[in-house]
Short mmCIF file of C-alpha atoms and ligand atoms in Angstrom, two decimals:
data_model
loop_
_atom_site.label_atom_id
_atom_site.label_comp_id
_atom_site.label_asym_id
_atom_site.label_seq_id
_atom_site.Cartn_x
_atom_site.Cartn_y
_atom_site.Cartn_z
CA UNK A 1 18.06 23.25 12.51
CA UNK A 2 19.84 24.97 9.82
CA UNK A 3 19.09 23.76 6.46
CA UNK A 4 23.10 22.18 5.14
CA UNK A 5 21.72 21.21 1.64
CA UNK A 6 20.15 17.62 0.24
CA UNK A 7 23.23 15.90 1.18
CA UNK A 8 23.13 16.98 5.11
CA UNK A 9 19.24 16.40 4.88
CA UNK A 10 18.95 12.85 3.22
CA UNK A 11 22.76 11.08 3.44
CA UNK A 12 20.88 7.91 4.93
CA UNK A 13 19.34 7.91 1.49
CA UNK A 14 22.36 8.81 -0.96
CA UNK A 15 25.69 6.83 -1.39
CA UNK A 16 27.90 9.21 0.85
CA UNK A 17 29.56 8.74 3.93
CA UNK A 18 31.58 10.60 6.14
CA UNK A 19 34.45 10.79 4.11
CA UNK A 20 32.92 12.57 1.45
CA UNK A 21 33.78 16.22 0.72
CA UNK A 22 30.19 17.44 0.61
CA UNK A 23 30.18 20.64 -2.27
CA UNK A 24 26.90 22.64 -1.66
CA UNK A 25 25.24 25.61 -2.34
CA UNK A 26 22.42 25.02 0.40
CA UNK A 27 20.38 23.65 -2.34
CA UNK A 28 17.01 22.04 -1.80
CA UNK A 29 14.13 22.82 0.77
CA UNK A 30 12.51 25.07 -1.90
CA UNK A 31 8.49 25.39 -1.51
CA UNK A 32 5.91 23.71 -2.25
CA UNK A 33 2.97 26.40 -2.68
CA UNK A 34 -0.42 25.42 -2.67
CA UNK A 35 -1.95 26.88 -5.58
CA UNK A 36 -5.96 28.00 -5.13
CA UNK A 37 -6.59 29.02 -8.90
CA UNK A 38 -5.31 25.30 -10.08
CA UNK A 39 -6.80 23.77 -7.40
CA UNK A 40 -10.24 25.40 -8.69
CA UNK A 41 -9.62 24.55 -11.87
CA UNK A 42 -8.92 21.05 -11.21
CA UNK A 43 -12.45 20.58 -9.04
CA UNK A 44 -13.68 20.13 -5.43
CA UNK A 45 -11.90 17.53 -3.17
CA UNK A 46 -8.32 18.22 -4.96
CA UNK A 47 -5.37 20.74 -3.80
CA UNK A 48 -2.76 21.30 -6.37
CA UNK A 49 0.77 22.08 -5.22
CA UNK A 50 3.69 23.75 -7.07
CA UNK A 51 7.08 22.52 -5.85
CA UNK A 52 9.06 25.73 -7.29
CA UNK A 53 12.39 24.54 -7.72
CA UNK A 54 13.30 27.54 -9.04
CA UNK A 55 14.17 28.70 -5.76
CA UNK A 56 17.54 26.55 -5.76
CA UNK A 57 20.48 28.43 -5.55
CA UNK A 58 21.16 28.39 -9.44
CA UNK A 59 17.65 28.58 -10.19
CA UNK A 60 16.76 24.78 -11.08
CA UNK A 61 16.24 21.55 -10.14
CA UNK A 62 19.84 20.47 -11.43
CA UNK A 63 21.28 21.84 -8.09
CA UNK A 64 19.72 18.63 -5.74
CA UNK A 65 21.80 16.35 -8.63
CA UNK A 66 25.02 18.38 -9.00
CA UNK A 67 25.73 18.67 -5.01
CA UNK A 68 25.95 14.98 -5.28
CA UNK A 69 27.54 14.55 -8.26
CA UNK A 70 30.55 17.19 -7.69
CA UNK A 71 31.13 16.07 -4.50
CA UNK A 72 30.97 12.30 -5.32
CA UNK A 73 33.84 13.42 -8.73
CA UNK A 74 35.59 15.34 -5.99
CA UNK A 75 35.88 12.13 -3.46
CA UNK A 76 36.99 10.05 -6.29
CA UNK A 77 39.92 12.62 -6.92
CA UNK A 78 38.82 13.84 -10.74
CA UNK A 79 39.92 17.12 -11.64
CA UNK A 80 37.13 18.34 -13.73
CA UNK A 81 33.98 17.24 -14.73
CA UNK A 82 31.86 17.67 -18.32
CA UNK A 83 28.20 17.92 -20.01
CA UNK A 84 26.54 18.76 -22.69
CA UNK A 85 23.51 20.84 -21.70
CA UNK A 86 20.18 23.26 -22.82
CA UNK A 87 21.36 24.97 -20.20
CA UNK A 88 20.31 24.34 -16.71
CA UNK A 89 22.74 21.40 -16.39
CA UNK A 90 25.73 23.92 -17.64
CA UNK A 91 24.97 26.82 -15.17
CA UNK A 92 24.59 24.31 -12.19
CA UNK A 93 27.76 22.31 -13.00
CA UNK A 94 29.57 25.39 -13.69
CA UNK A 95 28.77 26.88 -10.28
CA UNK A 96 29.45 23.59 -8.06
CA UNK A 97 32.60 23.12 -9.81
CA UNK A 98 33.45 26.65 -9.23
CA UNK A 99 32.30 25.85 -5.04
CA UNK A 100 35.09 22.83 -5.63
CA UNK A 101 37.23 24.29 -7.52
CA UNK A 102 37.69 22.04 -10.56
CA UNK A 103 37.84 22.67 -13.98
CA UNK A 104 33.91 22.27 -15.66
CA UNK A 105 33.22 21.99 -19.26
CA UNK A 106 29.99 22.38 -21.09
CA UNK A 107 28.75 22.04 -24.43
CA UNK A 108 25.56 23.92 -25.48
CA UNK A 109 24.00 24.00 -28.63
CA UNK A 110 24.85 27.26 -30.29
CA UNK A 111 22.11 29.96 -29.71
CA UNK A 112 19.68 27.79 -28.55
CA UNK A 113 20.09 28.38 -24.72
CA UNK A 114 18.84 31.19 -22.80
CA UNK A 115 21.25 33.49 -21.94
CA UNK A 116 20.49 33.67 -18.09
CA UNK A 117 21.73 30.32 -18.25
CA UNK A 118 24.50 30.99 -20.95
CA UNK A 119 25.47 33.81 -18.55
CA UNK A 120 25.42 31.65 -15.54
CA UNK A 121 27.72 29.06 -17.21
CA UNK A 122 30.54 31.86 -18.34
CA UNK A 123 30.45 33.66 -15.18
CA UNK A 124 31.27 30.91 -12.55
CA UNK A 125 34.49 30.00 -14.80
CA UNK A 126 33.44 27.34 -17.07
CA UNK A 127 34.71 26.73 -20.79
CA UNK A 128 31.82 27.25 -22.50
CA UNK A 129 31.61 25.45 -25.91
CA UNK A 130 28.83 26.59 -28.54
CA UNK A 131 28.16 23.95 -30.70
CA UNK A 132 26.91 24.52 -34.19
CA UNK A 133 24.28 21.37 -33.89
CA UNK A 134 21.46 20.58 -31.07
CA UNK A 135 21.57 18.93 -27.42
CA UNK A 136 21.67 15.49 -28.83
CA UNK A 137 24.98 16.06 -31.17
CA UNK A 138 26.43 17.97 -28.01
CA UNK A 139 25.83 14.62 -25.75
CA UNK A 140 27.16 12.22 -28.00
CA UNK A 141 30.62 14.16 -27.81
CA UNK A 142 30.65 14.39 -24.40
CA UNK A 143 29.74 10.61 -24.16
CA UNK A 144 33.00 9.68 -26.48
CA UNK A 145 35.03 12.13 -24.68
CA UNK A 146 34.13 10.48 -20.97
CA UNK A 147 35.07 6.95 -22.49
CA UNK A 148 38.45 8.20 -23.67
CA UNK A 149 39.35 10.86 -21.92
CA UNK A 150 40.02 11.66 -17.87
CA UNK A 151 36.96 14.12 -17.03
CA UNK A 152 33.45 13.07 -15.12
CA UNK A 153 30.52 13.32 -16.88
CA UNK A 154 27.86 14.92 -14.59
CA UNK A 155 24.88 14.93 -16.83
CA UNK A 156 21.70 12.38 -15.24
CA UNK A 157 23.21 9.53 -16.86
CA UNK A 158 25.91 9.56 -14.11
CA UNK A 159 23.94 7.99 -11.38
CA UNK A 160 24.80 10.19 -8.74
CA UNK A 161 22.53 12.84 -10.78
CA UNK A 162 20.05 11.07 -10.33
CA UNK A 163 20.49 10.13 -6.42
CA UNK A 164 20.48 13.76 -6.11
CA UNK A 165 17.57 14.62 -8.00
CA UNK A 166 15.43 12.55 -6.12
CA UNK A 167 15.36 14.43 -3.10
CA UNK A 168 12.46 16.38 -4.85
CA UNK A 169 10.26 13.49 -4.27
CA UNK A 170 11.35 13.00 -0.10
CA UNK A 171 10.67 16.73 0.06
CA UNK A 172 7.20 16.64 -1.32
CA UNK A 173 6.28 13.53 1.02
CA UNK A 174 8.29 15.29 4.23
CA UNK A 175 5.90 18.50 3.44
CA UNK A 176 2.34 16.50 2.75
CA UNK A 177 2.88 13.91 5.03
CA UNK A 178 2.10 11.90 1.99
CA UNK A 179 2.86 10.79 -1.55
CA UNK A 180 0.56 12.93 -3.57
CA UNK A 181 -2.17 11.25 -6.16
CA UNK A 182 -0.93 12.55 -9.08
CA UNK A 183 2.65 13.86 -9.69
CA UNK A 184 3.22 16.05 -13.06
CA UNK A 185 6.52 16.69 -14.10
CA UNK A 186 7.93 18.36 -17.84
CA UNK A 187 10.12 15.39 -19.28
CA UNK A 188 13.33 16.83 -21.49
CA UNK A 189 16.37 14.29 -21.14
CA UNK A 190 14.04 12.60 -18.62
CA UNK A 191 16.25 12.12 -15.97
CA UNK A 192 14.13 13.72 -13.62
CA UNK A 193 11.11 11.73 -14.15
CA UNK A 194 13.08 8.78 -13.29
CA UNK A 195 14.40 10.55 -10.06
CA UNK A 196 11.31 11.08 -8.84
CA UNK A 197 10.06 7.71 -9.00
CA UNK A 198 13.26 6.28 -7.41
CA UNK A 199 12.83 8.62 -4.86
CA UNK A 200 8.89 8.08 -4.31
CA UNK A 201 9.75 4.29 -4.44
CA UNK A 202 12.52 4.52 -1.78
CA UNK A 203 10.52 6.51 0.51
CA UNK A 204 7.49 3.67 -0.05
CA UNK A 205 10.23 0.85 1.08
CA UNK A 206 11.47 2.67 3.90
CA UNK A 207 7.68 3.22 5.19
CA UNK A 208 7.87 6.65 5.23
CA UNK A 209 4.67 7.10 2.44
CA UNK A 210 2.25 4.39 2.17
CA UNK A 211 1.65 4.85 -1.47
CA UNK A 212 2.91 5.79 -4.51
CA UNK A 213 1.81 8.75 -6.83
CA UNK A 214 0.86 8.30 -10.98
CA UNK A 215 4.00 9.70 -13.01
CA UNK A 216 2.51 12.29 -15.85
CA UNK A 217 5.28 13.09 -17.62
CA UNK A 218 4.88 15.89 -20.48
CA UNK A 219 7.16 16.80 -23.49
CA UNK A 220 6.89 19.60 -25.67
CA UNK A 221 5.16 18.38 -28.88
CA UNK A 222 7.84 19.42 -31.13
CA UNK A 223 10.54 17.50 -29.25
CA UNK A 224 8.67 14.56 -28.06
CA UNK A 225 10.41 11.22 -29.05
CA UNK A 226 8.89 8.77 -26.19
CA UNK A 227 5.54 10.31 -27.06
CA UNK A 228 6.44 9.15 -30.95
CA UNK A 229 8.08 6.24 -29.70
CA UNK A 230 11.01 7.46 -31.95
CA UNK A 231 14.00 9.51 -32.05
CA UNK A 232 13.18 13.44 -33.37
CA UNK A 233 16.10 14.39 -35.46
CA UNK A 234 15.73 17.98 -35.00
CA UNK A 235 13.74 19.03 -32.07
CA UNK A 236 12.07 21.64 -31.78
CA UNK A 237 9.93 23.63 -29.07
CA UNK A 238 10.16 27.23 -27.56
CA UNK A 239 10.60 25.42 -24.86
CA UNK A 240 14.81 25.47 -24.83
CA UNK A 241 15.30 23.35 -21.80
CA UNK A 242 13.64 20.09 -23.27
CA UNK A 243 14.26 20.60 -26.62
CA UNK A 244 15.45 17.14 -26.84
CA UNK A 245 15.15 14.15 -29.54
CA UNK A 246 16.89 11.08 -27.97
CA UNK A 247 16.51 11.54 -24.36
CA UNK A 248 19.29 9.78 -22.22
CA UNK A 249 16.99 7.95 -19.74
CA UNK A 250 13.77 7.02 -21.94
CA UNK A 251 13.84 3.43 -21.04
CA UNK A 252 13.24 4.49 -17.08
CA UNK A 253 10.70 7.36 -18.04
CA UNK A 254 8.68 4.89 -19.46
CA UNK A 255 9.22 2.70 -16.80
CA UNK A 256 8.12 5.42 -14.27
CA UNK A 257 4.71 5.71 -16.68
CA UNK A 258 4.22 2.12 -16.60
CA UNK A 259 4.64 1.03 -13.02
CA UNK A 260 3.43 3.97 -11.79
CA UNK A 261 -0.14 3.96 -14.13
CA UNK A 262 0.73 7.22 -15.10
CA UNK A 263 1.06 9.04 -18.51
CA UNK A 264 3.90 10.82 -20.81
CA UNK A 265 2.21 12.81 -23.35
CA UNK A 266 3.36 15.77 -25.31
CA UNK A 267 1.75 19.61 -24.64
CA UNK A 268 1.96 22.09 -27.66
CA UNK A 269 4.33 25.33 -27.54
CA UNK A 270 0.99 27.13 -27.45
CA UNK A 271 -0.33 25.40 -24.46
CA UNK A 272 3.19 26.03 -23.04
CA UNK A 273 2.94 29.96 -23.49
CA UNK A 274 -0.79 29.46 -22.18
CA UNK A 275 0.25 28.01 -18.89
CA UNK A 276 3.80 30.27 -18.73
CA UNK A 277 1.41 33.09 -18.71
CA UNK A 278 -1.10 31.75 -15.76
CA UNK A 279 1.48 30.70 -12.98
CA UNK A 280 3.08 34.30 -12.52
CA UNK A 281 -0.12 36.35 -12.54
CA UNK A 282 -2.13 34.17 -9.93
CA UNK A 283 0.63 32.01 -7.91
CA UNK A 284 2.91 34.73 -8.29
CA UNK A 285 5.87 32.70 -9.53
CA UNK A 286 7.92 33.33 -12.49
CA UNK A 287 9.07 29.99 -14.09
CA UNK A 288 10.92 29.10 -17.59
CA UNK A 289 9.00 27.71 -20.36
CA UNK A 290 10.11 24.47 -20.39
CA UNK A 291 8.75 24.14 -16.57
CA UNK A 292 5.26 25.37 -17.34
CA UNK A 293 4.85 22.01 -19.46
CA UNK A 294 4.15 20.20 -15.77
CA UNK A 295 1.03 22.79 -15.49
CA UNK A 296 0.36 22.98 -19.26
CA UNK A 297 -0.53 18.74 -19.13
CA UNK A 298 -2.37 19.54 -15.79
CA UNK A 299 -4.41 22.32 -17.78
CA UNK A 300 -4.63 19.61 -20.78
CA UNK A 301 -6.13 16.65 -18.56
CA UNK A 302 -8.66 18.92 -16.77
CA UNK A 303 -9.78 20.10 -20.38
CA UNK A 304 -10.01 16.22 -21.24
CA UNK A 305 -12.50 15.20 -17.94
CA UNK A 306 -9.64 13.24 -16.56
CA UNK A 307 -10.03 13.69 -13.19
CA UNK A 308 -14.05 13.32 -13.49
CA UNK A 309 -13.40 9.83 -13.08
CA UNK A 310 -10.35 9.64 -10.52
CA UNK A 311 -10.27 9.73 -6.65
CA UNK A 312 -9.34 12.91 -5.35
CA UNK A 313 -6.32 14.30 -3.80
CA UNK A 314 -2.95 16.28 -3.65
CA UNK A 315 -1.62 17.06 -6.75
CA UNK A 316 2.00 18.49 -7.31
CA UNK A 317 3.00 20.16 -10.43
CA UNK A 318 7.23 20.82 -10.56
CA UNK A 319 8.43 23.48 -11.86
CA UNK A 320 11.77 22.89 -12.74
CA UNK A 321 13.32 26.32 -13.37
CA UNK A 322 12.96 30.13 -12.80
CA UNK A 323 11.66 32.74 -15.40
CA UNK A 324 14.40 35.46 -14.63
CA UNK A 325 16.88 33.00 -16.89
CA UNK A 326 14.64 33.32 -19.88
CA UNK A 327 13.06 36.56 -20.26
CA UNK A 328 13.02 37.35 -23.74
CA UNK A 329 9.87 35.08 -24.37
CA UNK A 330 7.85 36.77 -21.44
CA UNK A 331 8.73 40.01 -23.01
CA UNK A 332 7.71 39.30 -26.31
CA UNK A 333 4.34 37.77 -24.41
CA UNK A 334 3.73 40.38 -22.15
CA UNK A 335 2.35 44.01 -22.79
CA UNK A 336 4.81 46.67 -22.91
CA UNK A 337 4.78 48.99 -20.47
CA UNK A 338 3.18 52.75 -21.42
CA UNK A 339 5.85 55.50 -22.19
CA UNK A 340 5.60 59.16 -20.62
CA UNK A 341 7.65 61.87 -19.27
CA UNK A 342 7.91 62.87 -15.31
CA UNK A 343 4.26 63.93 -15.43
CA UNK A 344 2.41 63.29 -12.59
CA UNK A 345 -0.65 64.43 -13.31
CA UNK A 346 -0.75 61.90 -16.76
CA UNK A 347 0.84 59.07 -13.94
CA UNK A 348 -2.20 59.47 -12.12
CA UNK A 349 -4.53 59.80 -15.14
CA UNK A 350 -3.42 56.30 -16.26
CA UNK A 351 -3.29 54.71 -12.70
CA UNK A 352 -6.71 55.61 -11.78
C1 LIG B 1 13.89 23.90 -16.62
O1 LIG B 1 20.05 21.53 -18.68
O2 LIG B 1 18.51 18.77 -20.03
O3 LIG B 1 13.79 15.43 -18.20
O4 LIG B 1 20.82 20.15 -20.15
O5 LIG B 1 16.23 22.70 -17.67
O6 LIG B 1 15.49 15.63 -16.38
O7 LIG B 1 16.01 16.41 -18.69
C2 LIG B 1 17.50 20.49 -18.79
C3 LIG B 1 16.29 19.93 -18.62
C4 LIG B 1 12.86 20.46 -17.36
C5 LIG B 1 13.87 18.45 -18.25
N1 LIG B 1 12.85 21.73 -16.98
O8 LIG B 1 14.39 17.61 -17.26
C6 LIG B 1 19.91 20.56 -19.42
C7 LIG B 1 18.62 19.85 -19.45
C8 LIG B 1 13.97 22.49 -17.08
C9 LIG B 1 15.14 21.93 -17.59
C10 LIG B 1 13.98 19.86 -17.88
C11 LIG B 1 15.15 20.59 -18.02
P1 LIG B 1 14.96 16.16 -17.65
#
């Protein structure tokens, strides 16, 4: 069958029914890529996976969320719908809203987005509003303005984000068969964190997996408040996607660590570039910073023994979003390629 999107796929799971206008891009189904250089890393008896949700049709995870939530504003007859975003959230919104046809709104911090997604955002038809302050000033407006004004809010604290979002999980399970042992995941607003352990949970209630996977969340060091255990005023990270102080859903990430025996822990921008660097040149995916921090904490806990001591097994690292939205950092990483003129015989020199 024809793959319709994570509405079509999972409705048994999502609070839709027939009457509602379904808004999709085809989002979801995106691979899950068994990785032999991690899986070497990691030791004998393991298998890491790399669920590469760049390959949704806006180039993040935020497209499994926004299907649902668009088309659940759309039922409920709202004309528009708002967020406040580091940018994912803002191009995904923008283009399901431009699929619906409503008016979207997003606020962004002001030149701390990537301008993939900036572009994204401006080119499906949203109002784009630069903020001079960071993600966390941006949300609190857009929280007053949903109280007060007519307009859905469709970042993850609208639940219907989240019932989208956690599709991830029933994909990963539909693909191994299983839950995997250990499930790591880069934690920004942490929304999809909790998603993924709503959806593992689900799936464990409805007998589909017989257990559940450890959470291990990671945040980028300079922008890690549940690491802390307190709000960070002024975040900060090369990592623009979860450079975030007050995340919206801390209370459930930690819940999903807790229940789940699993850890949130912070990975430097350093370890960050390290692992941005090692996923395109041997799995032969380009992802954003901000996702390499799922493969950064794996790289972390091998370094640490952890899995010495643990029983063996799948692993899945997410990577939430695709490189081609933030290339300036990969350019400054990378080397730049040789000059010379239409010479063939210097081409060849420095080929071979
Ligand atoms: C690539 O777009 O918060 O922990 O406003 O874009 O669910 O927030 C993006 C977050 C990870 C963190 N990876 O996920 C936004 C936004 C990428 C992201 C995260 C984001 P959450």
């Amino acid at each position: 069958m024809i793959w319709q999107g994570v509405i079509s796929q999972y409705k048994k799971y999502l609070p839709v029914s027939d009457k509602t206008p379904v808004i999709t891009l085809q989002e979801g189904n995106t691979p899950l890529l068994y990785s032999s250089f991690l899986s070497r890393e990691v030791g004998s008896g393991f298998s890491v996976y790399l669920k590469f949700e760049g390959a949704n049709p806006t180039g993040s995870f935020k497209d499994r969320g926004m299907t649902l939530a668009v088309s659940k504003a759309v039922e409920e007859g709202s004309k528009g719908v708002i967020c406040a975003s580091t940018g994912n959230t803002s191009a995904s919104a923008a283009a399901y809203s431009a699929k619906a046809g409503i008016k979207c709104v997003v606020l962004i911090p002001k030149g701390a987005i990537a301008k993939g997604k900036l572009t994204q955002a401006l080119f499906h038809g949203a109002k784009v509003i630069a903020v001079d302050g960071n993600f966390d000033d941006c949300f609190e407006i857009v929280k007053k303005i949903t109280e007060n004004y007519p307009i859905t809010m469709v970042n993850s604290i609208n639940p219907n984000r989240i019932e989208g979002q956690k599709t991830g999980a029933f994909e990963i399970c539909d693909y191994l068969k299983s839950a995997p042992c250990f499930h790591f995941i880069p934690v920004g607003n942490a929304g999809n964190i909790t998603a993924y352990w709503k959806g593992y949970n689900e799936y464990f209630r409805a007998g589909e997996i017989t257990r559940l996977p450890h959470m291990l969340g990671f945040q980028a060091a300079g922008a890690a408040p549940i690491v802390k255990g307190e709000k960070v005023d002024n975040p900060e990270t090369i990592a623009t996607a979860i450079r975030i102080g007050n995340p919206a859903s801390w209370q459930s990430a930690v819940k999903a660590q807790e229940e789940s025996k699993g850890v949130i822990e912070s990975v430097t921008d350093q370890e960050i570039i390290e692992a941005y660097k090692l996923i395109p040149s041997h799995d032969g995916i380009f992802v954003e910073p901000a996702s390499a921090a799922s493969v950064a904490g794996l790289l972390k806990l091998i370094r640490r023994g952890f899995f010495k001591d643990v029983e063996n097994g799948n692993i899945v690292c997410v990577l939430t979003g695709h490189g081609l939205k933030d290339p300036d950092i990969a350019l400054e990483e990378a080397q730049a390629p040789v000059v010379v003129g239409p010479d063939l015989d210097k081409i060849v020199e420095l080929i071979f």
